[in-house]
Amino acid sequence: MRRQGFTFGLLAAVISLAFLWVIAPYSGAILWSVIFAILFTGRRERLSARLGGRDGLASFLMVLLIILVIILPSVLLASLVLAEAVQVYQNARSGGADLNGFVENLLAAVPGWAQPLMHRLGLGSRPEALATISSAVSGALSSIASSALNIGQSVLTLVLAFCVSLYLTFFLLRDGSSVVEAMARTAPLDREVFDALARQFASVIRATIKGSLVVALAQGLTGGVIVALLGISSAPLWGTLMAAMSLIPELGAPIVWIPLTLYLLVTGSVAKALILAACGVFVIGTVDNFLRPILVGRETRMPDPLVLVSTLGGIAVAGFNGLIVGPVIAALFLTVWTLSRREGPSPS
C-alpha cells in the first residue's frame, strides 16, 4: 500500500511538471489573465447584479472594457514609441545627431578637477569622447531597433498570447470563485493557511498594479508632456522611458530626466535644462507621493529594500512580467514564514 502511494505521488509529480512545461510558453498570458480577473472581479459582480445575475454577459462586457481601456491604448503607445525609436536610430545613422558639437560642449564644460575622472571614463580628449559616446549611442540604438524588429517578427505570437489571456480572463471572471474554491479543497494546506496566501496574493497584485504601473504611467505621461512643451524631440520615447524606469523602486524617472538635463546643459540649452530639472523634482517627483497613498491605501506594504531587490530580480528572471512576479513571490515568502512562525510545532 505504501509502495502504491509512493508510485502515485511520483506519477502526480511527473505529470504536474510536464503540465507546467507545456503551459510555460503562455505563462505570461496566464499571469495577466489572473491579474485582470483580480482587478475586475468586483466590477463584474456589481455589473452582474445590475444585469439580473447574468454572469456570462457581465464577464464578456468586462473583457471588452479591458480591450478598450488597457490593451488598445497600450498597443497604440507601443507602436508610437517604436516608430520614434526607429526614427532616432535612423537619424543617428545618417548623421542627424551632432556628436561633434556635443563632445566639444561637453569637454568645454568640464572643470579642471574632473579631468582625471573624464580620462578614466574614456572621455578625456575629443577623439576618445567621440569613440566612447558613439559606441554607447550606437549600441543602445541598435538594441532598441533590434527589439522593435523582434516585436514585429513575433506579432502573431503576441496576438495569440493576447487572445489566450482574454479567453482565460473571461472564464476567471465568470467562474473565478468556484476555481478558487476547488483549489482550496485540493491543496494540501489548512484552509486558514490557503486563505491567508490567497489574500496576500490578491493584495500584492492590486498594490503592485495600482501602486507601480499606474503611478509609472502617470509619471511617464507627465514627463512626456513636459518634454514636448520644452520642444525636445521624441517626447513619446522620453515619456515611455520615464514610465519604464519609474517601475524600478527607489530609482525611477530621475534615471531618464537627469541625463537629459545634463545633455541640455552641455549643448547650451540652459533654460530648458533648468526648467526640466525643476519639473523633474517638483512635478514628476511628486506624482508618486501624491498618487500612491490614494491608489494603494492600506494594502500590502513590504520593506522598500525587499521591493527593490525582488523587482529587479523578477525582471532579470521573467522580463516585464517580473515586475509582478518578483514582488508577489517576495510577499508570499514573507507570508509563509510568518505563518510558519505562528503555527510552528508546539514543544513536546
Short mmCIF file of C-alpha atoms in Angstrom, two decimals:
data_model
loop_
_atom_site.label_atom_id
_atom_site.label_comp_id
_atom_site.label_asym_id
_atom_site.label_seq_id
_atom_site.Cartn_x
_atom_site.Cartn_y
_atom_site.Cartn_z
CA MET A 1 0.00 0.00 0.00
CA ARG A 2 2.84 2.34 0.89
CA ARG A 3 4.62 1.47 -2.38
CA GLN A 4 1.46 2.22 -4.35
CA GLY A 5 1.10 5.59 -2.59
CA PHE A 6 4.74 6.44 -3.37
CA THR A 7 4.28 5.46 -7.02
CA PHE A 8 1.12 7.53 -7.34
CA GLY A 9 2.82 10.54 -5.71
CA LEU A 10 5.79 10.24 -8.09
CA LEU A 11 3.43 9.93 -11.07
CA ALA A 12 1.48 13.01 -9.94
CA ALA A 13 4.70 15.00 -9.59
CA VAL A 14 5.96 13.99 -13.05
CA ILE A 15 2.64 14.78 -14.73
CA SER A 16 2.44 18.11 -12.89
CA LEU A 17 5.93 19.06 -14.08
CA ALA A 18 5.03 18.02 -17.62
CA PHE A 19 1.89 20.13 -17.44
CA LEU A 20 3.89 23.18 -16.27
CA TRP A 21 6.36 22.57 -19.11
CA VAL A 22 3.53 22.51 -21.66
CA ILE A 23 1.89 25.74 -20.50
CA ALA A 24 5.19 27.58 -19.85
CA PRO A 25 5.16 29.40 -23.24
CA TYR A 26 1.90 31.07 -22.20
CA SER A 27 2.81 31.72 -18.58
CA GLY A 28 2.70 35.48 -19.23
CA ALA A 29 -0.78 35.25 -20.74
CA ILE A 30 -1.96 33.18 -17.77
CA LEU A 31 -0.42 35.65 -15.32
CA TRP A 32 -2.16 38.64 -16.90
CA SER A 33 -5.49 36.84 -17.07
CA VAL A 34 -5.22 36.25 -13.32
CA ILE A 35 -4.28 39.92 -12.81
CA PHE A 36 -7.24 41.14 -14.87
CA ALA A 37 -9.57 38.80 -13.01
CA ILE A 38 -8.37 40.06 -9.61
CA LEU A 39 -8.67 43.71 -10.65
CA PHE A 40 -12.06 43.48 -12.37
CA THR A 41 -13.95 40.84 -10.35
CA GLY A 42 -15.53 43.45 -8.08
CA ARG A 43 -16.75 45.47 -11.06
CA ARG A 44 -18.02 42.31 -12.75
CA GLU A 45 -20.04 41.38 -9.67
CA ARG A 46 -21.64 44.83 -9.49
CA LEU A 47 -22.42 44.78 -13.22
CA SER A 48 -23.82 41.26 -12.95
CA ALA A 49 -26.17 42.39 -10.18
CA ARG A 50 -27.44 45.20 -12.42
CA LEU A 51 -27.96 42.73 -15.27
CA GLY A 52 -30.06 40.41 -13.14
CA GLY A 53 -27.34 37.89 -12.31
CA ARG A 54 -26.17 37.28 -15.90
CA ASP A 55 -22.55 36.49 -15.03
CA GLY A 56 -21.59 35.47 -18.57
CA LEU A 57 -22.72 38.74 -20.13
CA ALA A 58 -21.13 40.79 -17.36
CA SER A 59 -17.82 38.94 -17.81
CA PHE A 60 -17.93 39.48 -21.57
CA LEU A 61 -18.55 43.21 -21.10
CA MET A 62 -15.62 43.40 -18.67
CA VAL A 63 -13.34 41.77 -21.27
CA LEU A 64 -14.48 44.38 -23.82
CA LEU A 65 -13.69 47.10 -21.27
CA ILE A 66 -10.20 45.65 -20.75
CA ILE A 67 -9.61 45.67 -24.51
CA LEU A 68 -10.79 49.28 -24.93
CA VAL A 69 -9.21 50.80 -21.83
CA ILE A 70 -5.97 48.83 -21.44
CA ILE A 71 -4.95 46.76 -24.46
CA LEU A 72 -5.74 49.09 -27.38
CA PRO A 73 -4.09 52.17 -25.77
CA SER A 74 -1.05 50.03 -24.88
CA VAL A 75 -0.72 48.77 -28.46
CA LEU A 76 -1.06 52.29 -29.89
CA LEU A 77 1.52 53.67 -27.45
CA ALA A 78 3.94 50.83 -28.20
CA SER A 79 3.59 51.46 -31.95
CA LEU A 80 4.25 55.18 -31.48
CA VAL A 81 7.29 54.59 -29.27
CA LEU A 82 8.77 52.02 -31.63
CA ALA A 83 8.32 54.42 -34.54
CA GLU A 84 10.09 57.13 -32.54
CA ALA A 85 12.92 54.76 -31.61
CA VAL A 86 13.43 53.70 -35.23
CA GLN A 87 13.41 57.36 -36.32
CA VAL A 88 16.04 58.27 -33.70
CA TYR A 89 18.15 55.32 -34.82
CA GLN A 90 17.91 56.34 -38.47
CA ASN A 91 18.80 59.97 -37.63
CA ALA A 92 21.85 58.84 -35.69
CA ARG A 93 22.96 56.53 -38.51
CA SER A 94 22.52 59.29 -41.10
CA GLY A 95 24.44 61.85 -39.08
CA GLY A 96 21.43 63.70 -37.74
CA ALA A 97 22.90 63.64 -34.25
CA ASP A 98 25.61 66.30 -33.89
CA LEU A 99 28.04 64.31 -31.76
CA ASN A 100 30.95 66.58 -32.65
CA GLY A 101 29.19 69.63 -31.26
CA PHE A 102 28.02 67.70 -28.23
CA VAL A 103 31.54 66.47 -27.43
CA GLU A 104 33.04 69.93 -27.82
CA ASN A 105 30.48 71.44 -25.45
CA LEU A 106 30.97 68.58 -23.01
CA LEU A 107 34.76 68.98 -22.86
CA ALA A 108 34.45 72.76 -22.58
CA ALA A 109 32.06 72.45 -19.63
CA VAL A 110 34.17 70.02 -17.61
CA PRO A 111 36.13 71.73 -14.78
CA GLY A 112 39.82 71.03 -14.33
CA TRP A 113 39.40 68.93 -11.19
CA ALA A 114 37.18 66.48 -13.12
CA GLN A 115 39.67 65.88 -15.95
CA PRO A 116 41.24 62.73 -14.36
CA LEU A 117 37.79 61.21 -13.96
CA MET A 118 36.96 62.00 -17.60
CA HIS A 119 40.15 60.26 -18.72
CA ARG A 120 39.25 57.16 -16.71
CA LEU A 121 35.83 57.14 -18.36
CA GLY A 122 37.36 57.37 -21.81
CA LEU A 123 36.15 60.96 -22.28
CA GLY A 124 39.36 62.86 -21.72
CA SER A 125 40.03 64.04 -25.26
CA ARG A 126 37.88 64.76 -28.29
CA PRO A 127 38.78 61.52 -30.17
CA GLU A 128 38.33 59.40 -27.04
CA ALA A 129 34.99 61.02 -26.20
CA LEU A 130 33.71 60.65 -29.75
CA ALA A 131 34.64 56.97 -29.83
CA THR A 132 33.15 56.25 -26.39
CA ILE A 133 29.90 58.15 -26.92
CA SER A 134 29.44 56.88 -30.48
CA SER A 135 29.88 53.30 -29.28
CA ALA A 136 27.43 53.76 -26.41
CA VAL A 137 24.79 55.50 -28.55
CA SER A 138 25.13 53.02 -31.40
CA GLY A 139 24.83 50.08 -29.01
CA ALA A 140 21.76 51.49 -27.28
CA LEU A 141 20.00 52.45 -30.52
CA SER A 142 20.88 49.14 -32.16
CA SER A 143 19.38 47.34 -29.17
CA ILE A 144 16.17 49.39 -29.46
CA ALA A 145 15.97 48.78 -33.21
CA SER A 146 16.59 45.05 -32.74
CA SER A 147 13.85 44.91 -30.12
CA ALA A 148 11.46 46.64 -32.50
CA LEU A 149 12.37 44.17 -35.24
CA ASN A 150 11.88 41.20 -32.91
CA ILE A 151 8.49 42.51 -31.84
CA GLY A 152 7.49 42.97 -35.48
CA GLN A 153 8.53 39.43 -36.30
CA SER A 154 6.55 37.96 -33.38
CA VAL A 155 3.29 39.82 -33.93
CA LEU A 156 1.42 36.55 -34.48
CA THR A 157 2.75 35.17 -31.20
CA LEU A 158 1.76 38.34 -29.34
CA VAL A 159 -1.73 38.31 -30.85
CA LEU A 160 -2.18 34.66 -29.89
CA ALA A 161 -0.97 35.40 -26.35
CA PHE A 162 -3.46 38.30 -26.08
CA CYS A 163 -6.28 36.04 -27.26
CA VAL A 164 -5.35 33.32 -24.75
CA SER A 165 -5.16 35.89 -21.95
CA LEU A 166 -8.55 37.41 -22.78
CA TYR A 167 -10.13 33.97 -23.17
CA LEU A 168 -8.86 32.91 -19.74
CA THR A 169 -9.86 36.27 -18.27
CA PHE A 170 -13.47 35.72 -19.33
CA PHE A 171 -13.67 32.34 -17.59
CA LEU A 172 -11.85 33.55 -14.47
CA LEU A 173 -14.23 36.50 -14.18
CA ARG A 174 -17.24 34.23 -14.64
CA ASP A 175 -16.11 31.19 -12.64
CA GLY A 176 -13.26 32.58 -10.50
CA SER A 177 -14.88 31.90 -7.14
CA SER A 178 -15.56 28.25 -7.99
CA VAL A 179 -11.99 27.84 -9.29
CA VAL A 180 -10.54 29.23 -6.04
CA GLU A 181 -12.85 27.01 -4.00
CA ALA A 182 -11.74 23.93 -5.95
CA MET A 183 -8.09 24.86 -5.40
CA ALA A 184 -8.74 25.31 -1.69
CA ARG A 185 -10.27 21.82 -1.43
CA THR A 186 -7.48 20.23 -3.45
CA ALA A 187 -4.43 21.97 -1.98
CA PRO A 188 -2.71 20.04 0.83
CA LEU A 189 -3.00 23.04 3.17
CA ASP A 190 -5.20 24.01 6.06
CA ARG A 191 -7.98 26.29 4.88
CA GLU A 192 -6.72 29.11 7.09
CA VAL A 193 -3.26 28.93 5.53
CA PHE A 194 -4.68 28.75 1.99
CA ASP A 195 -6.96 31.73 2.61
CA ALA A 196 -4.07 33.77 4.03
CA LEU A 197 -1.89 33.02 0.99
CA ALA A 198 -4.76 33.78 -1.41
CA ARG A 199 -5.49 37.10 0.31
CA GLN A 200 -1.82 38.07 0.24
CA PHE A 201 -1.52 37.10 -3.43
CA ALA A 202 -4.51 39.21 -4.45
CA SER A 203 -3.46 42.09 -2.23
CA VAL A 204 0.06 42.25 -3.67
CA ILE A 205 -1.31 42.06 -7.23
CA ARG A 206 -3.62 45.02 -6.59
CA ALA A 207 -0.94 47.01 -4.77
CA THR A 208 1.66 46.35 -7.47
CA ILE A 209 -0.66 47.28 -10.33
CA LYS A 210 -2.12 50.37 -8.70
CA GLY A 211 0.98 51.46 -6.82
CA SER A 212 3.56 50.76 -9.52
CA LEU A 213 2.10 50.50 -13.02
CA VAL A 214 -0.50 53.26 -12.66
CA VAL A 215 1.94 55.62 -10.92
CA ALA A 216 4.59 54.85 -13.55
CA LEU A 217 2.13 55.63 -16.35
CA ALA A 218 1.23 58.91 -14.65
CA GLN A 219 4.89 59.88 -14.25
CA GLY A 220 5.68 58.90 -17.83
CA LEU A 221 2.73 60.88 -19.18
CA THR A 222 3.69 63.90 -17.08
CA GLY A 223 7.33 63.68 -18.14
CA GLY A 224 6.44 63.24 -21.81
CA VAL A 225 4.15 66.30 -21.76
CA ILE A 226 6.87 68.40 -20.09
CA VAL A 227 9.46 67.27 -22.64
CA ALA A 228 7.06 68.06 -25.50
CA LEU A 229 6.27 71.52 -24.10
CA LEU A 230 10.00 72.24 -23.91
CA GLY A 231 10.29 71.45 -27.61
CA ILE A 232 12.55 68.43 -27.14
CA SER A 233 12.19 65.87 -29.93
CA SER A 234 10.94 62.30 -29.41
CA ALA A 235 8.77 63.23 -26.42
CA PRO A 236 6.78 59.94 -26.55
CA LEU A 237 10.03 57.99 -26.35
CA TRP A 238 11.32 60.01 -23.38
CA GLY A 239 7.98 59.73 -21.59
CA THR A 240 7.88 55.97 -22.10
CA LEU A 241 11.43 55.64 -20.81
CA MET A 242 10.47 57.62 -17.70
CA ALA A 243 7.45 55.37 -17.17
CA ALA A 244 9.58 52.25 -17.57
CA MET A 245 12.23 53.49 -15.14
CA SER A 246 9.53 54.57 -12.66
CA LEU A 247 8.67 50.89 -12.25
CA ILE A 248 12.03 50.36 -10.52
CA PRO A 249 11.60 51.22 -6.81
CA GLU A 250 13.87 53.84 -5.24
CA LEU A 251 15.35 54.81 -8.63
CA GLY A 252 12.58 55.81 -11.01
CA ALA A 253 12.22 58.59 -13.56
CA PRO A 254 15.37 60.53 -12.48
CA ILE A 255 17.37 57.84 -14.32
CA VAL A 256 15.98 59.44 -17.50
CA TRP A 257 15.42 63.12 -16.83
CA ILE A 258 18.74 63.76 -15.04
CA PRO A 259 20.92 62.64 -18.01
CA LEU A 260 18.55 64.52 -20.35
CA THR A 261 19.00 67.65 -18.21
CA LEU A 262 22.79 67.26 -18.33
CA TYR A 263 22.62 66.83 -22.09
CA LEU A 264 20.65 70.07 -22.42
CA LEU A 265 23.17 71.88 -20.21
CA VAL A 266 26.14 70.61 -22.19
CA THR A 267 24.54 71.52 -25.53
CA GLY A 268 23.84 75.07 -24.35
CA SER A 269 20.08 74.82 -23.68
CA VAL A 270 20.49 76.14 -20.13
CA ALA A 271 16.94 77.47 -19.72
CA LYS A 272 15.37 74.21 -20.89
CA ALA A 273 17.72 72.25 -18.62
CA LEU A 274 16.76 74.31 -15.55
CA ILE A 275 13.04 74.04 -16.34
CA LEU A 276 13.30 70.28 -16.85
CA ALA A 277 15.25 69.84 -13.61
CA ALA A 278 12.70 71.89 -11.66
CA CYS A 279 9.79 69.96 -13.20
CA GLY A 280 11.58 66.67 -12.51
CA VAL A 281 11.93 67.47 -8.82
CA PHE A 282 8.70 69.31 -8.11
CA VAL A 283 6.26 67.82 -10.64
CA ILE A 284 7.34 64.35 -11.84
CA GLY A 285 8.82 63.50 -8.44
CA THR A 286 5.67 64.43 -6.52
CA VAL A 287 3.34 62.34 -8.69
CA ASP A 288 4.40 59.21 -6.79
CA ASN A 289 3.98 60.85 -3.36
CA PHE A 290 0.54 62.14 -4.31
CA LEU A 291 -0.95 59.16 -6.15
CA ARG A 292 0.46 56.12 -4.34
CA PRO A 293 -1.30 56.72 -0.97
CA ILE A 294 -4.59 57.34 -2.81
CA LEU A 295 -4.33 54.27 -5.07
CA VAL A 296 -2.79 51.79 -2.63
CA GLY A 297 -4.21 52.93 0.71
CA ARG A 298 -3.63 50.31 3.40
CA GLU A 299 -2.84 47.44 1.05
CA THR A 300 0.26 45.29 1.45
CA ARG A 301 3.36 47.27 2.23
CA MET A 302 6.71 45.47 2.14
CA PRO A 303 10.08 46.90 3.20
CA ASP A 304 11.50 49.10 0.44
CA PRO A 305 14.79 47.13 0.13
CA LEU A 306 12.82 43.91 -0.36
CA VAL A 307 10.61 45.55 -3.00
CA LEU A 308 13.69 46.82 -4.87
CA VAL A 309 15.56 43.50 -4.81
CA SER A 310 12.52 41.39 -5.66
CA THR A 311 11.52 43.70 -8.52
CA LEU A 312 14.99 43.76 -10.08
CA GLY A 313 15.34 40.01 -9.57
CA GLY A 314 11.93 39.41 -11.10
CA ILE A 315 12.84 41.49 -14.16
CA ALA A 316 16.11 39.55 -14.54
CA VAL A 317 14.28 36.21 -14.38
CA ALA A 318 10.96 36.91 -16.12
CA GLY A 319 11.39 40.16 -18.05
CA PHE A 320 8.46 42.59 -17.91
CA ASN A 321 6.28 40.05 -16.10
CA GLY A 322 8.90 40.02 -13.34
CA LEU A 323 7.59 43.40 -12.21
CA ILE A 324 4.61 41.46 -10.87
CA VAL A 325 6.16 38.05 -10.24
CA GLY A 326 9.06 39.33 -8.13
CA PRO A 327 7.06 41.26 -5.51
CA VAL A 328 4.37 38.54 -5.39
CA ILE A 329 6.94 35.83 -4.64
CA ALA A 330 8.58 38.06 -2.02
CA ALA A 331 5.23 38.75 -0.34
CA LEU A 332 4.27 35.07 -0.33
CA PHE A 333 7.71 34.26 1.09
CA LEU A 334 7.09 36.63 3.99
CA THR A 335 3.58 35.27 4.50
CA VAL A 336 4.69 31.63 4.55
CA TRP A 337 7.44 32.27 7.09
CA THR A 338 5.15 34.42 9.22
CA LEU A 339 2.57 31.62 9.28
CA SER A 340 5.22 29.00 10.00
CA ARG A 341 6.44 31.01 12.99
CA ARG A 342 2.90 31.48 14.23
CA GLU A 343 1.81 27.88 13.64
CA GLY A 344 5.09 26.06 14.21
CA PRO A 345 5.18 22.73 16.00
CA SER A 346 4.43 23.05 19.65
CA PRO A 347 7.11 21.81 22.04
CA SER A 348 6.59 18.24 23.17
#
